[in-house]
């Protein structure tokens, strides 16, 4: 009797199948639960004559082990199938892709362009690989003029009009004046190259935005007012500017422009080195020689020009202490501009 029951249960166990984990659990209860059919065999086993105990006991144990093994496998398979199904659930909400941030140089350049476009300036692009004429010659640098040393040039060819990397975007202004008739009101953003040792304060590649306004009766007062408006838009309405006499071959008179320190509000701190002022750009009235070299009548027209480093403006805006951070692309630095 018991032997037949064992055989029939074993056959049932071998034939077991289940579609879902819940069904597999039901099977476990049916066979191996407290009142399960295999568990009940153990009660019956108590009545087995002693000489058969060894053999039948072995068979029941085998049956129990086999059933446990089989049901566990079924459970696992059903679980996996369910998981696969949920991976295909097209109604689940999607994972959001992480968003990148704009580079602080791009943010600052756009802001500078926005401010000046409200004053009627349009943006002009030009080549990074230039000739000597557009970078120096047309801008009133005499061939052996020591001022060429102000900008350490990368040369690509040598000779009379060597091919060089532009050291400033004033070259784009030359190209504009050669082609356009006044009024000219342009902004020239772009990369520039100077042969300098890389440090926290200098890099051999950086970004500039230069501006040019040429028309009848353009005055130094116009220059001052335009730059004041820029400084207040960029650094806050309370910003003040001051102009210090300076020298550039292409402007006369020339000035370095300082803005009142936005950290200490002019009281003096370690950012402005105690002076209350921060240098932001060079500027001046376009030298008549430059206008003539570009085919513009200097008796009829005057103009002003200005040029600033985008890295420097961004440094002052966010108190970035090391220029090299802009070029390293360390995401821990770049992430800080996500919300800007
Ligand atoms: N071109 C100058 C520079 O690169 C900046 C400048 C532009 C100065 C226009 C005066 C007028 O340093």
Tab-separated table of C-alpha atoms and ligand atoms in Angstrom:
chain	number	residue	atom	x	y	z
A	1	UNK	CA	0.000	0.000	0.000
A	2	UNK	CA	2.525	2.550	1.148
A	3	UNK	CA	4.900	1.549	-1.643
A	4	UNK	CA	2.186	2.151	-4.293
A	5	UNK	CA	1.347	5.530	-2.779
A	6	UNK	CA	5.006	6.477	-2.908
A	7	UNK	CA	5.265	5.436	-6.558
A	8	UNK	CA	2.111	7.278	-7.576
A	9	UNK	CA	3.171	10.468	-5.720
A	10	UNK	CA	6.614	10.298	-7.323
A	11	UNK	CA	4.990	10.095	-10.766
A	12	UNK	CA	2.810	13.107	-9.886
A	13	UNK	CA	5.841	15.066	-8.657
A	14	UNK	CA	7.767	14.346	-11.857
A	15	UNK	CA	4.824	15.578	-13.943
A	16	UNK	CA	4.471	18.858	-12.039
A	17	UNK	CA	4.357	22.140	-13.960
A	18	UNK	CA	3.464	25.674	-12.980
A	19	UNK	CA	3.108	28.949	-14.829
A	20	UNK	CA	3.477	31.358	-11.939
A	21	UNK	CA	5.226	31.577	-8.585
A	22	UNK	CA	1.823	31.488	-6.795
A	23	UNK	CA	0.952	28.199	-8.424
A	24	UNK	CA	4.314	26.768	-7.410
A	25	UNK	CA	3.591	27.755	-3.803
A	26	UNK	CA	0.236	25.982	-3.996
A	27	UNK	CA	2.032	22.846	-5.183
A	28	UNK	CA	4.408	23.050	-2.230
A	29	UNK	CA	1.493	23.250	0.194
A	30	UNK	CA	-0.290	20.375	-1.539
A	31	UNK	CA	2.673	18.010	-1.329
A	32	UNK	CA	4.979	19.267	1.396
A	33	UNK	CA	2.731	21.416	3.624
A	34	UNK	CA	1.739	20.273	7.161
A	35	UNK	CA	-1.183	18.339	5.711
A	36	UNK	CA	0.460	17.704	2.350
A	37	UNK	CA	0.235	14.269	0.749
A	38	UNK	CA	3.952	13.532	1.186
A	39	UNK	CA	3.969	14.755	4.782
A	40	UNK	CA	1.061	12.415	5.529
A	41	UNK	CA	3.126	9.433	4.314
A	42	UNK	CA	5.348	9.940	7.336
A	43	UNK	CA	2.360	9.289	9.648
A	44	UNK	CA	1.564	6.142	7.751
A	45	UNK	CA	5.224	5.139	7.942
A	46	UNK	CA	4.874	4.734	11.723
A	47	UNK	CA	2.700	1.673	11.130
A	48	UNK	CA	5.139	-0.038	8.766
A	49	UNK	CA	6.542	-3.389	10.038
A	50	UNK	CA	10.140	-2.964	11.322
A	51	UNK	CA	11.746	-5.118	8.581
A	52	UNK	CA	10.413	-2.775	5.855
A	53	UNK	CA	11.202	0.467	7.685
A	54	UNK	CA	14.686	0.875	6.239
A	55	UNK	CA	13.727	0.450	2.598
A	56	UNK	CA	10.441	2.418	2.713
A	57	UNK	CA	11.971	5.144	4.866
A	58	UNK	CA	14.629	5.623	2.213
A	59	UNK	CA	11.965	5.790	-0.534
A	60	UNK	CA	9.878	8.393	1.340
A	61	UNK	CA	12.935	10.533	1.993
A	62	UNK	CA	13.929	10.339	-1.674
A	63	UNK	CA	10.405	11.306	-2.665
A	64	UNK	CA	10.414	14.262	-0.287
A	65	UNK	CA	13.802	15.488	-1.553
A	66	UNK	CA	12.795	15.090	-5.164
A	67	UNK	CA	9.527	16.999	-4.589
A	68	UNK	CA	11.347	19.828	-2.759
A	69	UNK	CA	13.917	20.095	-5.539
A	70	UNK	CA	11.335	20.022	-8.312
A	71	UNK	CA	9.053	22.630	-6.699
A	72	UNK	CA	11.992	24.938	-5.990
A	73	UNK	CA	13.077	24.775	-9.631
A	74	UNK	CA	9.530	25.499	-10.768
A	75	UNK	CA	9.374	28.441	-8.371
A	76	UNK	CA	12.598	29.902	-9.686
A	77	UNK	CA	11.560	29.511	-13.290
A	78	UNK	CA	8.164	31.055	-12.693
A	79	UNK	CA	9.835	33.979	-10.862
A	80	UNK	CA	12.217	34.602	-13.717
A	81	UNK	CA	9.435	34.504	-16.260
A	82	UNK	CA	7.468	37.035	-14.250
A	83	UNK	CA	10.503	39.317	-14.035
A	84	UNK	CA	11.051	39.094	-17.776
A	85	UNK	CA	7.473	40.023	-18.313
A	86	UNK	CA	7.765	43.111	-16.095
A	87	UNK	CA	10.922	44.218	-17.951
A	88	UNK	CA	8.746	44.407	-21.029
A	89	UNK	CA	5.986	46.400	-19.329
A	90	UNK	CA	5.585	49.343	-21.650
A	91	UNK	CA	3.297	51.124	-19.200
A	92	UNK	CA	6.103	51.611	-16.641
A	93	UNK	CA	7.341	55.219	-16.386
A	94	UNK	CA	10.686	55.791	-18.165
A	95	UNK	CA	14.027	56.621	-16.555
A	96	UNK	CA	14.910	60.310	-16.917
A	97	UNK	CA	18.143	60.912	-18.853
A	98	UNK	CA	20.596	63.092	-16.903
A	99	UNK	CA	20.862	66.570	-18.470
A	100	UNK	CA	24.200	68.240	-19.142
A	101	UNK	CA	25.024	71.845	-18.330
A	102	UNK	CA	26.246	74.666	-20.550
A	103	UNK	CA	29.938	75.433	-20.131
A	104	UNK	CA	30.501	78.637	-18.100
A	105	UNK	CA	32.368	80.133	-21.092
A	106	UNK	CA	29.338	79.534	-23.331
A	107	UNK	CA	26.992	80.987	-20.721
A	108	UNK	CA	29.127	84.118	-20.349
A	109	UNK	CA	29.669	84.572	-24.088
A	110	UNK	CA	25.906	84.338	-24.720
A	111	UNK	CA	25.247	86.872	-21.976
A	112	UNK	CA	27.772	89.364	-23.407
A	113	UNK	CA	26.262	88.928	-26.880
A	114	UNK	CA	22.731	89.391	-25.529
A	115	UNK	CA	23.606	92.632	-23.777
A	116	UNK	CA	25.243	94.167	-26.849
A	117	UNK	CA	22.604	92.909	-29.270
A	118	UNK	CA	20.108	95.005	-27.316
A	119	UNK	CA	22.297	97.982	-28.344
A	120	UNK	CA	22.062	96.996	-32.002
A	121	UNK	CA	25.294	95.028	-32.408
A	122	UNK	CA	25.299	92.001	-34.700
A	123	UNK	CA	27.604	89.008	-34.333
A	124	UNK	CA	30.316	88.343	-36.906
A	125	UNK	CA	32.571	85.310	-37.276
A	126	UNK	CA	36.007	85.061	-38.877
A	127	UNK	CA	38.918	82.666	-39.389
A	128	UNK	CA	41.122	81.488	-36.497
A	129	UNK	CA	44.032	80.925	-38.873
A	130	UNK	CA	44.826	84.403	-40.170
A	131	UNK	CA	47.478	86.368	-41.996
A	132	UNK	CA	49.723	88.989	-40.466
A	133	UNK	CA	47.894	91.810	-42.246
A	134	UNK	CA	44.520	91.198	-40.599
A	135	UNK	CA	45.940	90.560	-37.121
A	136	UNK	CA	48.651	93.245	-37.065
A	137	UNK	CA	49.333	95.145	-40.315
A	138	UNK	CA	45.912	96.732	-40.810
A	139	UNK	CA	45.755	97.457	-37.084
A	140	UNK	CA	48.635	99.914	-37.211
A	141	UNK	CA	51.366	97.624	-35.890
A	142	UNK	CA	54.524	98.742	-37.735
A	143	UNK	CA	56.598	95.769	-39.026
A	144	UNK	CA	59.189	95.979	-36.251
A	145	UNK	CA	56.876	97.623	-33.747
A	146	UNK	CA	57.671	96.436	-30.222
A	147	UNK	CA	53.921	96.264	-29.519
A	148	UNK	CA	53.843	92.983	-31.495
A	149	UNK	CA	55.601	91.552	-28.475
A	150	UNK	CA	52.503	92.302	-26.397
A	151	UNK	CA	50.854	89.341	-28.051
A	152	UNK	CA	53.044	86.249	-28.317
A	153	UNK	CA	52.134	84.893	-31.701
A	154	UNK	CA	51.963	81.297	-32.955
A	155	UNK	CA	53.404	81.279	-36.493
A	156	UNK	CA	52.334	78.748	-39.127
A	157	UNK	CA	54.509	80.155	-41.944
A	158	UNK	CA	57.191	82.863	-41.998
A	159	UNK	CA	57.884	85.585	-44.577
A	160	UNK	CA	56.368	88.963	-45.424
A	161	UNK	CA	52.731	88.249	-44.590
A	162	UNK	CA	53.045	85.081	-42.497
A	163	UNK	CA	50.112	82.797	-41.733
A	164	UNK	CA	49.504	82.891	-37.977
A	165	UNK	CA	46.900	81.982	-35.363
A	166	UNK	CA	44.955	85.116	-34.473
A	167	UNK	CA	45.982	86.619	-31.147
A	168	UNK	CA	42.791	88.671	-30.915
A	169	UNK	CA	39.469	88.865	-32.756
A	170	UNK	CA	40.249	92.433	-33.889
A	171	UNK	CA	41.150	90.651	-37.152
A	172	UNK	CA	37.434	90.006	-37.707
A	173	UNK	CA	36.779	93.733	-37.291
A	174	UNK	CA	39.384	94.472	-39.985
A	175	UNK	CA	37.632	92.042	-42.327
A	176	UNK	CA	34.296	93.715	-41.553
A	177	UNK	CA	35.614	97.239	-42.223
A	178	UNK	CA	37.180	96.094	-45.525
A	179	UNK	CA	33.781	94.801	-46.677
A	180	UNK	CA	31.145	96.973	-45.037
A	181	UNK	CA	30.181	100.628	-45.193
A	182	UNK	CA	29.437	102.573	-41.979
A	183	UNK	CA	27.395	102.496	-39.873
A	184	UNK	CA	29.131	99.351	-38.631
A	185	UNK	CA	28.130	97.930	-35.254
A	186	UNK	CA	29.534	94.456	-34.773
A	187	UNK	CA	30.537	91.983	-32.084
A	188	UNK	CA	33.290	89.438	-32.744
A	189	UNK	CA	33.329	86.505	-30.336
A	190	UNK	CA	35.849	83.731	-30.821
A	191	UNK	CA	38.877	81.711	-29.791
A	192	UNK	CA	42.281	83.365	-29.769
A	193	UNK	CA	45.774	81.928	-29.379
A	194	UNK	CA	48.847	83.237	-27.608
A	195	UNK	CA	52.154	81.539	-27.006
A	196	UNK	CA	52.067	81.765	-23.215
A	197	UNK	CA	52.994	79.343	-20.448
A	198	UNK	CA	49.817	77.816	-18.991
A	199	UNK	CA	49.128	78.860	-15.391
A	200	UNK	CA	46.193	79.733	-13.132
A	201	UNK	CA	46.100	83.192	-14.756
A	202	UNK	CA	47.145	82.549	-18.379
A	203	UNK	CA	46.395	80.009	-21.106
A	204	UNK	CA	47.541	79.650	-24.706
A	205	UNK	CA	43.918	79.390	-25.892
A	206	UNK	CA	41.170	81.632	-24.626
A	207	UNK	CA	37.994	83.376	-25.758
A	208	UNK	CA	37.369	87.014	-26.556
A	209	UNK	CA	34.446	89.191	-27.443
A	210	UNK	CA	35.508	92.349	-29.237
A	211	UNK	CA	33.171	95.108	-30.388
A	212	UNK	CA	33.381	97.851	-33.018
A	213	UNK	CA	31.171	100.830	-33.746
A	214	UNK	CA	31.989	103.081	-36.700
A	215	UNK	CA	29.726	105.911	-37.869
A	216	UNK	CA	29.661	109.690	-38.197
A	217	UNK	CA	30.160	111.485	-34.876
A	218	UNK	CA	30.932	108.472	-32.713
A	219	UNK	CA	32.550	109.885	-29.586
A	220	UNK	CA	34.472	108.762	-26.526
A	221	UNK	CA	31.350	109.587	-24.475
A	222	UNK	CA	29.444	106.974	-26.517
A	223	UNK	CA	32.130	104.444	-25.706
A	224	UNK	CA	31.990	105.192	-21.996
A	225	UNK	CA	28.212	105.016	-21.860
A	226	UNK	CA	28.047	101.726	-23.791
A	227	UNK	CA	30.598	100.112	-21.498
A	228	UNK	CA	28.861	101.414	-18.365
A	229	UNK	CA	25.607	99.886	-19.573
A	230	UNK	CA	27.380	96.585	-20.259
A	231	UNK	CA	29.022	96.555	-16.802
A	232	UNK	CA	25.707	97.215	-15.053
A	233	UNK	CA	23.882	94.525	-17.022
A	234	UNK	CA	26.675	92.016	-16.395
A	235	UNK	CA	27.667	92.755	-12.797
A	236	UNK	CA	24.562	94.423	-11.338
A	237	UNK	CA	22.925	97.841	-11.491
A	238	UNK	CA	25.222	99.294	-8.815
A	239	UNK	CA	28.364	98.619	-10.903
A	240	UNK	CA	30.650	101.579	-11.621
A	241	UNK	CA	33.412	101.810	-14.228
A	242	UNK	CA	36.667	103.712	-14.406
A	243	UNK	CA	38.964	104.217	-17.385
A	244	UNK	CA	42.745	104.272	-17.083
A	245	UNK	CA	44.916	105.635	-19.919
A	246	UNK	CA	46.605	102.827	-21.839
A	247	UNK	CA	48.181	102.035	-25.195
A	248	UNK	CA	47.082	99.916	-28.166
A	249	UNK	CA	48.461	100.538	-31.686
A	250	UNK	CA	44.926	100.451	-33.129
A	251	UNK	CA	43.181	102.911	-30.795
A	252	UNK	CA	43.896	106.493	-29.820
A	253	UNK	CA	43.163	107.417	-27.102
A	254	UNK	CA	43.235	103.977	-25.467
A	255	UNK	CA	42.012	102.853	-22.074
A	256	UNK	CA	41.894	99.899	-19.736
A	257	UNK	CA	38.416	99.585	-18.244
A	258	UNK	CA	37.915	98.606	-14.591
A	259	UNK	CA	34.610	97.690	-12.962
A	260	UNK	CA	33.941	98.242	-9.257
A	261	UNK	CA	34.559	95.006	-7.360
A	262	UNK	CA	31.237	93.159	-7.054
A	263	UNK	CA	32.479	91.124	-4.075
A	264	UNK	CA	33.400	93.896	-1.627
A	265	UNK	CA	31.401	96.637	-3.410
A	266	UNK	CA	34.523	98.767	-3.723
A	267	UNK	CA	35.730	98.481	-0.115
A	268	UNK	CA	38.736	96.343	-1.027
A	269	UNK	CA	39.111	92.543	-0.734
A	270	UNK	CA	41.510	89.824	-1.859
A	271	UNK	CA	39.737	89.381	-5.220
A	272	UNK	CA	40.386	93.031	-6.183
A	273	UNK	CA	43.664	93.010	-4.229
A	274	UNK	CA	42.405	95.746	-1.955
A	275	UNK	CA	41.875	98.276	-4.760
A	276	UNK	CA	38.074	97.992	-5.088
A	277	UNK	CA	38.445	97.681	-8.891
A	278	UNK	CA	38.733	94.775	-11.358
A	279	UNK	CA	40.098	95.105	-14.887
A	280	UNK	CA	37.592	93.854	-17.475
A	281	UNK	CA	38.623	95.088	-20.932
A	282	UNK	CA	40.686	97.255	-23.247
A	283	UNK	CA	39.008	99.962	-25.301
A	284	UNK	CA	39.566	103.149	-27.257
A	285	UNK	CA	38.770	105.292	-30.289
A	286	UNK	CA	39.734	103.539	-33.536
A	287	UNK	CA	43.000	105.061	-34.797
A	288	UNK	CA	42.410	106.974	-38.098
A	289	UNK	CA	45.269	104.926	-39.638
A	290	UNK	CA	43.217	101.755	-39.057
A	291	UNK	CA	40.117	103.227	-40.700
A	292	UNK	CA	42.204	104.309	-43.726
A	293	UNK	CA	43.962	100.914	-43.982
A	294	UNK	CA	40.505	99.323	-44.218
A	295	UNK	CA	39.222	101.790	-46.822
A	296	UNK	CA	37.074	103.978	-44.540
A	297	UNK	CA	37.280	107.781	-44.821
A	298	UNK	CA	38.718	108.889	-41.462
A	299	UNK	CA	37.773	112.521	-42.126
A	300	UNK	CA	34.098	111.565	-42.231
A	301	UNK	CA	33.889	108.657	-39.803
A	302	UNK	CA	35.059	107.905	-36.292
A	303	UNK	CA	34.619	104.789	-34.228
A	304	UNK	CA	35.296	103.044	-30.966
A	305	UNK	CA	36.411	99.503	-30.221
A	306	UNK	CA	36.623	97.352	-27.137
A	307	UNK	CA	37.799	93.843	-26.375
A	308	UNK	CA	37.394	91.540	-23.381
A	309	UNK	CA	38.407	88.029	-22.332
A	310	UNK	CA	35.386	85.781	-21.734
A	311	UNK	CA	37.320	83.642	-19.214
A	312	UNK	CA	38.117	86.752	-17.199
A	313	UNK	CA	34.514	87.983	-17.121
A	314	UNK	CA	33.348	84.503	-16.038
A	315	UNK	CA	36.060	84.400	-13.341
A	316	UNK	CA	34.844	87.691	-11.905
A	317	UNK	CA	31.204	86.679	-12.134
A	318	UNK	CA	31.611	83.346	-10.306
A	319	UNK	CA	34.918	83.897	-8.456
A	320	UNK	CA	36.688	81.148	-10.367
A	321	UNK	CA	40.282	81.250	-9.197
A	322	UNK	CA	42.059	79.044	-11.759
A	323	UNK	CA	41.748	79.477	-15.531
A	324	UNK	CA	42.760	75.864	-16.161
A	325	UNK	CA	39.410	74.645	-14.744
A	326	UNK	CA	37.713	75.838	-17.947
A	327	UNK	CA	39.706	73.416	-20.077
A	328	UNK	CA	39.842	70.297	-17.896
A	329	UNK	CA	36.190	69.324	-18.343
A	330	UNK	CA	35.955	67.977	-14.801
A	331	UNK	CA	32.223	67.290	-14.406
A	332	UNK	CA	32.384	68.269	-10.711
A	333	UNK	CA	33.230	71.787	-11.898
A	334	UNK	CA	30.856	71.852	-14.872
A	335	UNK	CA	27.862	70.520	-12.864
A	336	UNK	CA	27.899	73.665	-10.753
A	337	UNK	CA	26.545	75.568	-13.777
A	338	UNK	CA	23.494	73.336	-14.265
A	339	UNK	CA	21.152	75.863	-12.717
A	340	UNK	CA	22.626	78.963	-14.384
B	1	LIG	N1	42.597	93.588	-29.125
B	1	LIG	C1	42.940	93.904	-27.767
B	1	LIG	C2	43.519	92.671	-27.089
B	1	LIG	O1	43.395	91.604	-27.594
B	1	LIG	C3	41.740	94.368	-26.972
B	1	LIG	C4	41.210	95.671	-27.480
B	1	LIG	C5	40.217	95.699	-28.432
B	1	LIG	C6	41.717	96.857	-27.014
B	1	LIG	C7	39.743	96.889	-28.901
B	1	LIG	C8	41.230	98.055	-27.437
B	1	LIG	C9	40.235	98.061	-28.384
B	1	LIG	O2	44.111	92.771	-26.055
